[in-house]
Coordinates of C-alpha atoms and ligand atoms in Angstrom, one line a residue:
M696 CA 106.8 106.7 75.3
E697 CA 108.9 108.0 72.4
R698 CA 108.5 111.5 71.0
T699 CA 109.1 112.7 67.4
Y700 CA 108.9 116.1 65.7
V701 CA 106.5 116.2 62.7
M702 CA 105.8 119.1 60.3
V703 CA 103.1 119.7 57.7
K704 CA 105.2 121.8 55.3
P705 CA 103.9 125.0 53.6
D706 CA 102.8 122.9 50.5
G707 CA 100.7 120.7 52.7
V708 CA 99.0 123.7 54.4
Q709 CA 98.4 125.3 51.0
R710 CA 96.9 122.1 49.6
G711 CA 94.5 121.7 52.5
L712 CA 96.2 118.5 53.8
V713 CA 96.6 119.4 57.5
G714 CA 93.5 117.4 58.5
E715 CA 94.5 114.5 56.3
V716 CA 97.9 114.3 57.9
L717 CA 96.5 114.6 61.5
R718 CA 93.8 112.0 60.6
R719 CA 96.5 109.4 59.6
I720 CA 98.5 110.1 62.8
E721 CA 95.6 110.0 65.2
R722 CA 93.9 106.9 63.7
R723 CA 97.2 105.0 64.0
G724 CA 97.0 105.6 67.7
L725 CA 99.8 108.1 67.9
K726 CA 99.2 111.0 70.3
I727 CA 99.4 114.7 69.6
A728 CA 101.6 116.2 72.4
A729 CA 102.1 119.6 70.9
L730 CA 100.6 121.4 67.9
R731 CA 101.2 124.9 66.4
M732 CA 100.8 126.7 63.1
N733 CA 103.4 129.4 62.3
T734 CA 105.7 130.7 59.6
I735 CA 109.1 129.4 60.6
A736 CA 111.8 132.0 60.9
R737 CA 114.9 131.6 58.6
E738 CA 117.3 131.0 61.5
V739 CA 115.1 128.3 63.0
A740 CA 114.8 126.6 59.6
E741 CA 118.5 126.7 59.1
K742 CA 119.1 125.2 62.5
H743 CA 116.4 122.5 61.8
Y744 CA 118.1 121.5 58.5
S745 CA 121.7 122.1 59.6
E746 CA 122.7 118.6 58.4
H747 CA 122.0 119.8 54.8
T748 CA 123.9 123.1 54.9
E749 CA 126.3 122.0 52.2
K750 CA 123.7 120.5 49.9
P751 CA 122.9 122.1 46.6
F752 CA 119.2 122.3 47.5
F753 CA 119.8 123.9 50.9
K754 CA 118.8 127.5 49.9
S755 CA 115.7 126.5 48.0
L756 CA 114.7 124.2 50.9
I757 CA 115.0 127.0 53.4
D758 CA 113.2 129.5 51.1
F759 CA 110.4 126.9 50.7
I760 CA 110.1 125.9 54.4
T761 CA 109.9 129.6 55.5
S762 CA 107.6 130.7 52.6
G763 CA 104.3 130.4 54.5
P764 CA 102.6 128.8 57.4
S765 CA 103.5 125.3 58.4
V766 CA 102.1 123.1 61.2
S767 CA 104.6 121.8 63.8
M768 CA 103.8 119.0 66.2
V769 CA 105.3 116.7 68.7
I770 CA 103.9 113.2 68.3
E771 CA 104.1 110.5 71.0
G772 CA 103.8 106.8 71.1
Q773 CA 105.8 103.5 71.2
N774 CA 108.3 103.7 68.3
S775 CA 106.8 107.0 67.1
V776 CA 110.0 107.9 65.2
S777 CA 110.0 104.9 62.9
V778 CA 106.2 104.7 62.7
M779 CA 106.0 108.4 61.6
R780 CA 108.8 107.8 58.9
E781 CA 106.7 104.9 57.6
I782 CA 103.5 107.0 57.6
N783 CA 105.3 109.8 55.6
G784 CA 106.9 107.5 53.1
A785 CA 110.2 107.9 51.2
T786 CA 111.8 111.3 50.7
N787 CA 111.3 111.1 46.9
P788 CA 107.5 110.7 46.5
I789 CA 108.1 108.8 43.3
K790 CA 109.7 106.1 45.4
A791 CA 107.2 106.4 48.3
A792 CA 104.8 103.5 48.6
T793 CA 101.1 104.1 47.9
G794 CA 99.3 104.4 51.2
T795 CA 102.0 106.7 52.6
I796 CA 101.3 110.5 52.7
R797 CA 104.0 111.2 50.2
G798 CA 103.0 108.2 48.0
D799 CA 99.4 109.3 48.0
F800 CA 99.7 113.1 47.7
A801 CA 103.1 114.2 46.3
L802 CA 105.2 114.0 43.1
D803 CA 108.4 116.0 43.8
T804 CA 111.1 115.7 46.5
G805 CA 111.1 119.5 46.9
R806 CA 107.3 119.5 47.6
N807 CA 106.9 116.4 49.7
I808 CA 104.3 117.7 52.2
V809 CA 105.6 116.4 55.5
H810 CA 108.7 116.1 57.7
A811 CA 109.4 113.6 60.5
S812 CA 112.6 113.2 62.6
D813 CA 114.8 110.4 61.4
S814 CA 116.1 109.1 64.8
P815 CA 115.3 109.5 68.5
E816 CA 118.4 111.7 68.8
S817 CA 117.2 114.0 65.9
A818 CA 113.7 114.0 67.5
K819 CA 115.1 115.4 70.8
R820 CA 117.1 118.0 68.9
E821 CA 114.2 119.1 66.6
I822 CA 111.6 119.2 69.4
A823 CA 113.9 121.5 71.4
I824 CA 114.3 123.8 68.3
H825 CA 110.6 124.2 67.8
F826 CA 109.0 123.9 71.2
K827 CA 109.6 124.9 74.8
E828 CA 109.3 122.0 77.2
S829 CA 106.2 123.7 78.7
E830 CA 104.4 123.6 75.3
V831 CA 104.6 119.8 75.2
V832 CA 101.6 118.3 76.9
G833 CA 101.7 115.1 78.9
Y834 CA 98.3 113.3 79.1
S835 CA 96.8 109.8 78.6
R836 CA 94.5 109.0 75.7
I837 CA 91.5 107.0 76.6
D838 CA 92.3 104.2 74.1
E839 CA 95.9 103.7 75.3
T840 CA 95.1 100.6 77.4
W841 CA 93.8 99.0 74.2
L842 CA 96.6 100.2 71.9
Y843 CA 99.4 98.6 73.8
E844 CA 99.8 95.2 75.4
N845 CA 102.1 96.5 78.0
Ligands
IDP387 P1 113.5 113.6 54.8 O1 112.7 114.8 54.8 O2 112.8 112.3 54.2 O3 114.2 113.3 56.1 P2 116.1 114.6 53.9 O4 117.1 113.8 53.1 O5 116.5 114.8 55.4 O6 114.7 113.8 53.8 O7 115.9 116.0 53.2 C1 115.2 117.0 53.9 C2 114.3 117.6 52.9 O8 115.1 118.3 51.9 C3 113.4 116.7 52.1 O9 112.2 116.3 52.7 C4 113.1 117.5 50.8 O10 112.1 118.4 51.1 C5 114.4 118.2 50.6 N1 115.3 117.5 49.7 C6 116.1 116.4 50.0 N2 116.7 116.0 48.9 C7 116.4 116.9 47.9 C8 116.8 117.0 46.5 O11 117.6 116.3 46.0 N3 116.3 118.1 45.8 C9 115.4 119.0 46.4 N4 115.0 118.9 47.7 C10 115.5 117.9 48.4
MG388 MG1 115.7 114.3 57.2

């Protein structure tokens, strides 16, 4: 089972979209393995987005992501990294397909509601930044035998 890191960013929390995001994840069959609401510390946000340190939008991105509560989660399931990227939609909501979270609820790249890791390697790195191993819960969902052939 693959794990990925997902965040409902502060705009998603303020716009009352936490339940909407969780609904889309759960109904797809993906499993919530860890879940927390907190306001992310600046050092944590800078580590999380370290690949963007040199980008012109870096400071505003860190200001925004630390501006209020966000919801962090670890999501588990077969191919969860690529499935979550598809559920979220393109980074620029104008390019995001209707039916994706960004395509249905957002209009601006700087306010695009959700984050999901872009590769299994990024997922491992990001999960370790946001969660202790003991906070990630291993369990079976009752529908798993019907979600997967093998
Ligand atoms: P991703 O979130 O789809 O993985 P990334 O390119 O990794 O997209 O960028 C991380 C986040 O930084 C985006 O989700 C968005 O919030 C912000 N961002 C990316 N590009 C821009 C930009 O050109 N202007 C403003 N914010 C941006
Ligand atoms: Mg990214």
